[in-house]
mmCIF file of C-alpha atoms in Angstrom:
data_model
loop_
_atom_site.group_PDB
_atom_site.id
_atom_site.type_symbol
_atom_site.label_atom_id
_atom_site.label_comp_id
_atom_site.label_asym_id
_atom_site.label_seq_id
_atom_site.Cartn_x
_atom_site.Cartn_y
_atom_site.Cartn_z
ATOM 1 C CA UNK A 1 -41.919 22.382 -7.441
ATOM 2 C CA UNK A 2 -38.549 24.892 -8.245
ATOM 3 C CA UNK A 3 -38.105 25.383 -5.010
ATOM 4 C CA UNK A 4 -37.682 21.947 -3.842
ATOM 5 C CA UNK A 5 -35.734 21.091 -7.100
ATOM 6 C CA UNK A 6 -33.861 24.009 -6.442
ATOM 7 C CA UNK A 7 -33.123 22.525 -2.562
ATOM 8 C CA UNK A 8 -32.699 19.520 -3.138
ATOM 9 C CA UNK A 9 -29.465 20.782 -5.648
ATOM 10 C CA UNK A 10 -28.292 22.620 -3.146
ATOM 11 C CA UNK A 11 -28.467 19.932 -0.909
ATOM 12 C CA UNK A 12 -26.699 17.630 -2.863
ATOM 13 C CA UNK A 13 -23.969 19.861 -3.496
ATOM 14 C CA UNK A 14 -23.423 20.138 -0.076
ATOM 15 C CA UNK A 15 -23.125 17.209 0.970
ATOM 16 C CA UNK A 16 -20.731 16.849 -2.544
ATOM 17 C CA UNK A 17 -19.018 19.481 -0.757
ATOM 18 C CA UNK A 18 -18.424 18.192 2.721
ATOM 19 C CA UNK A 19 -17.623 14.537 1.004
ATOM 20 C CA UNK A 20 -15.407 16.095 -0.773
ATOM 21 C CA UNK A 21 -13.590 17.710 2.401
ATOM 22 C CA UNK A 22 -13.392 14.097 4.567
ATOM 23 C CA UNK A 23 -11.680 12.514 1.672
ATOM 24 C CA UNK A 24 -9.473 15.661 1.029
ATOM 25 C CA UNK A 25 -8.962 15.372 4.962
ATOM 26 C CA UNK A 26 -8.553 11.875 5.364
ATOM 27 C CA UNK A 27 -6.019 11.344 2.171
ATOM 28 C CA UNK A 28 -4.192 14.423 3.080
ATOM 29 C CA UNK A 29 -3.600 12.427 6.491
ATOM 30 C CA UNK A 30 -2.417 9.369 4.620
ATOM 31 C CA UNK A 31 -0.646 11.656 2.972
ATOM 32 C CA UNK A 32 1.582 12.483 5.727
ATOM 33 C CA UNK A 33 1.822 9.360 7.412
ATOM 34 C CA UNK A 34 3.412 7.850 3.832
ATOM 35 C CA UNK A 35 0.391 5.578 3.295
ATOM 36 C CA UNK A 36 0.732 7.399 -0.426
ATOM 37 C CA UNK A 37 -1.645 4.322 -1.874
ATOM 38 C CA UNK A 38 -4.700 5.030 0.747
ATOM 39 C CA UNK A 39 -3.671 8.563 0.201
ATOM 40 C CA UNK A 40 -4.191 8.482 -3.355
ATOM 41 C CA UNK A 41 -7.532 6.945 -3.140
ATOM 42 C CA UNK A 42 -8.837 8.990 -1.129
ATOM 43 C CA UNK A 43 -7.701 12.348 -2.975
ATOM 44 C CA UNK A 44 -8.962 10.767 -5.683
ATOM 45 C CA UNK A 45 -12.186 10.451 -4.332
ATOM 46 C CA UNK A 46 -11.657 14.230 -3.452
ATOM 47 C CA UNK A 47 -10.977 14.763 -6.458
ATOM 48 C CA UNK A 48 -14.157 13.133 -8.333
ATOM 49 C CA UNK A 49 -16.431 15.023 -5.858
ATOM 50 C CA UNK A 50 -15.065 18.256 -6.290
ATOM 51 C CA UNK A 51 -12.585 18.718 -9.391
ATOM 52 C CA UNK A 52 -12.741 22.234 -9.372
ATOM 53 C CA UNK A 53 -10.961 22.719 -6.185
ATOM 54 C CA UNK A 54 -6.522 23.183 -6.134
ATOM 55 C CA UNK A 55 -5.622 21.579 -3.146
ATOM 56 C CA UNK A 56 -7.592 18.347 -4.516
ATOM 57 C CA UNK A 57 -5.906 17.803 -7.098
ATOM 58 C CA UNK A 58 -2.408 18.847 -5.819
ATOM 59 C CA UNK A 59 -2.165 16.720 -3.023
ATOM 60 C CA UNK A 60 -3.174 13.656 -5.660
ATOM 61 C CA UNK A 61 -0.804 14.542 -7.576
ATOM 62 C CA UNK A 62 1.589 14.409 -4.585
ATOM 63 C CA UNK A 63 0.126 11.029 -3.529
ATOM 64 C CA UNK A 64 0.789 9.700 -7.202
ATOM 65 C CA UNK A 65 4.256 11.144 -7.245
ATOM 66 C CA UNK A 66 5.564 9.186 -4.044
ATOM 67 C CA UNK A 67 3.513 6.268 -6.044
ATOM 68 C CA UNK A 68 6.043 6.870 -9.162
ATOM 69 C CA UNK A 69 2.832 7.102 -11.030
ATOM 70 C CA UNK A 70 4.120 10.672 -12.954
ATOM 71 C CA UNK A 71 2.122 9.795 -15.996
ATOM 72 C CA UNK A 72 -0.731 9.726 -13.932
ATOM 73 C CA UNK A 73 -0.635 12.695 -11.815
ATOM 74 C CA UNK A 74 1.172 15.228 -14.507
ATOM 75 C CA UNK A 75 -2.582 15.906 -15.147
ATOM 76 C CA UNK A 76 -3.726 16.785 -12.082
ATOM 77 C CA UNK A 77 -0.655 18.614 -10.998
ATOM 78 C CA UNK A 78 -1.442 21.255 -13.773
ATOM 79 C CA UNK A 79 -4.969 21.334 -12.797
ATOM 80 C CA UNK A 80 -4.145 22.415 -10.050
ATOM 81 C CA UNK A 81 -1.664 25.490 -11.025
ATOM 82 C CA UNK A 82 -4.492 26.815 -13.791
ATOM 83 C CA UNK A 83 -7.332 26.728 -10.989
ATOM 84 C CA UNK A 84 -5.049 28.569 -7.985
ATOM 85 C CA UNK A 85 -1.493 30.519 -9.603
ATOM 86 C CA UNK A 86 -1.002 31.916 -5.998
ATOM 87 C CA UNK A 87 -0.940 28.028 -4.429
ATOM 88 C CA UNK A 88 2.499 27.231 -3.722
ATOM 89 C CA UNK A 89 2.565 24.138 -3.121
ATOM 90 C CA UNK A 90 0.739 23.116 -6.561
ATOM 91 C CA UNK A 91 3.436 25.281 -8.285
ATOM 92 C CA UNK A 92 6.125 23.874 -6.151
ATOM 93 C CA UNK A 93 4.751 20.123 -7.478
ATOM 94 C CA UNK A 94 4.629 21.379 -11.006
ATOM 95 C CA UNK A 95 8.598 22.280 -11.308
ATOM 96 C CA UNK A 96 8.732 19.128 -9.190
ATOM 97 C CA UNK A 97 6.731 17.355 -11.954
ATOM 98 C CA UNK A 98 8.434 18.420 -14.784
ATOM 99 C CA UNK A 99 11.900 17.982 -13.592
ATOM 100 C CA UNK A 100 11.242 14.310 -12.485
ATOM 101 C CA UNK A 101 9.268 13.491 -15.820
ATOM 102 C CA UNK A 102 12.021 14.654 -17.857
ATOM 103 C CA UNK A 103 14.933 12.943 -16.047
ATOM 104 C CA UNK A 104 12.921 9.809 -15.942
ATOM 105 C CA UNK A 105 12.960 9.920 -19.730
ATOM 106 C CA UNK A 106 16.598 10.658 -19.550
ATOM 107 C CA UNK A 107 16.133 14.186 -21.080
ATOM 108 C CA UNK A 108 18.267 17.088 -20.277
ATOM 109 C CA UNK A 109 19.470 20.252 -21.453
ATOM 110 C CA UNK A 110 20.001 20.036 -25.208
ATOM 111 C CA UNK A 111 16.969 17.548 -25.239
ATOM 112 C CA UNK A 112 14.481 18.492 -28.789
ATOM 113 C CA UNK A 113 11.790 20.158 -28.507
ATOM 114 C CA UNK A 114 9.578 16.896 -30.097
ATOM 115 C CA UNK A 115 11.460 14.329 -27.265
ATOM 116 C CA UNK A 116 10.148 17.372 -24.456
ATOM 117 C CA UNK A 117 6.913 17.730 -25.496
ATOM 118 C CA UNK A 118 6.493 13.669 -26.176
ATOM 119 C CA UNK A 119 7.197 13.748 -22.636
ATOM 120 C CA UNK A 120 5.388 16.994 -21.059
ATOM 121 C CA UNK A 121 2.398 16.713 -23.302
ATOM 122 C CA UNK A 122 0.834 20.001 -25.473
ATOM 123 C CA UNK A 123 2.076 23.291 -23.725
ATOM 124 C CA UNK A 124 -0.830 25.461 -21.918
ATOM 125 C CA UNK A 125 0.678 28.879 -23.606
ATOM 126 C CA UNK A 126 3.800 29.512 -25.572
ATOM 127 C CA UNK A 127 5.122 32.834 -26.513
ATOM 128 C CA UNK A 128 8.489 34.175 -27.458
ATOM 129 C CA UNK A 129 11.108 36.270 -25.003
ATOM 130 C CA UNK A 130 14.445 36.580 -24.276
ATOM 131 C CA UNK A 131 15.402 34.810 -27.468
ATOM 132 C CA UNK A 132 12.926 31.387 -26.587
ATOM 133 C CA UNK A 133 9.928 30.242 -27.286
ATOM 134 C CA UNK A 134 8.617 29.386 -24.223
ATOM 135 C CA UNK A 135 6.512 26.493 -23.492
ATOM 136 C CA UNK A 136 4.426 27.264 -20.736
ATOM 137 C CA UNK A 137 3.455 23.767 -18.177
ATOM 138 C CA UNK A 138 0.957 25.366 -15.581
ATOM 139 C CA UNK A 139 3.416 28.696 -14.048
ATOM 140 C CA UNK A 140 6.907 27.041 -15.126
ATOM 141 C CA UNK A 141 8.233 27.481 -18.849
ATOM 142 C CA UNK A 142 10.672 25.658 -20.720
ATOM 143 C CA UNK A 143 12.754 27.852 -23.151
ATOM 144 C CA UNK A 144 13.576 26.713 -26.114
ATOM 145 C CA UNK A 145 16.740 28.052 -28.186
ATOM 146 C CA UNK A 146 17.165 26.210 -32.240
ATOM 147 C CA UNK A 147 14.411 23.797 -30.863
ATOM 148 C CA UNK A 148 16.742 22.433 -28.040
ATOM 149 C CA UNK A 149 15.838 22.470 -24.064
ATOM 150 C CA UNK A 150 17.598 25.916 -22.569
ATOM 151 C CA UNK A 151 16.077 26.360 -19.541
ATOM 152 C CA UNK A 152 13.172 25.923 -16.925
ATOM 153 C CA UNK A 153 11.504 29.228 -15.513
ATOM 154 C CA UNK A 154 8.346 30.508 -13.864
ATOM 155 C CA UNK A 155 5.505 32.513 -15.825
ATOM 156 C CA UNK A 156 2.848 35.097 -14.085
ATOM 157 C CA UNK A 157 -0.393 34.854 -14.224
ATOM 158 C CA UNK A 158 -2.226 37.815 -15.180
#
């Protein structure tokens, strides 16, 4: 009785699995074509199947960018960063991310530190360097100076 339990998991993750990969497939086409609403319901699909994978929920995040839907795929974009550092592309769409969300709220340089993170959400990390406190948004950091925006950079993962 385990072992079929224990097959028919494995079965069903699977075919979770290869689901997962047509919809990641098939949005990532729509994706290219500019169909970005098919595109995002498919990744989301992708996404629901298999959550745990970065190019999932990067290339929803991409779909729900070219949707204007930032709010909605800020989320998702970090996701991806914290479950692949070395994926370019999701850390390419988080700078992306961050500078579009903040010049859509018409914050800049000098902006507070309460108006940024109203915008960006709780931090992932923050430490102090350099004379900031950084704010850490999946590999980019905002720095901080007398609790004004200073400056966008990249952390490492260690």
């Amino acid at each position: 009785m385990r072992v079929i339990l224990m097959i028919s998991l494995l079965a069903a993750t699977a075919c979770s699995t290869i689901s997962s990969s047509l919809q990641y497939t098939e949005g990532t086409e729509a994706l290219e074509r500019g169909d970005y609403q098919q595109a995002a319901t498919l990744l989301e699909e992708a996404v629901r199947l298999d959550p745990g994978l970065s190019r999932n929920q990067n290339n929803l995040a991409a779909a729900l960018f070219e949707l204007d839907r930032l709010e909605d795929g800020w989320p998702h974009v970090r996701q991806a960063v914290l479950l692949d550092p070395s994926n370019q592309y999701a850390v390419q769409s988080c700078k992306r991310y961050i500078v579009a969300m903040l010049k859509k709220a018409n914050l800049d340089f000098g902006a507070s530190k309460s108006e940024v993170v109203r915008v960006l959400g709780e931090p992932d990390n923050q430490e102090e360097a350099g004379g900031c406190v950084w704010y850490q948004y999946g590999v980019s950091g905002i720095c901080f100076k007398a609790e004004r925006f200073e400056g966008l950079g990249d952390f490492r993962y260690q």
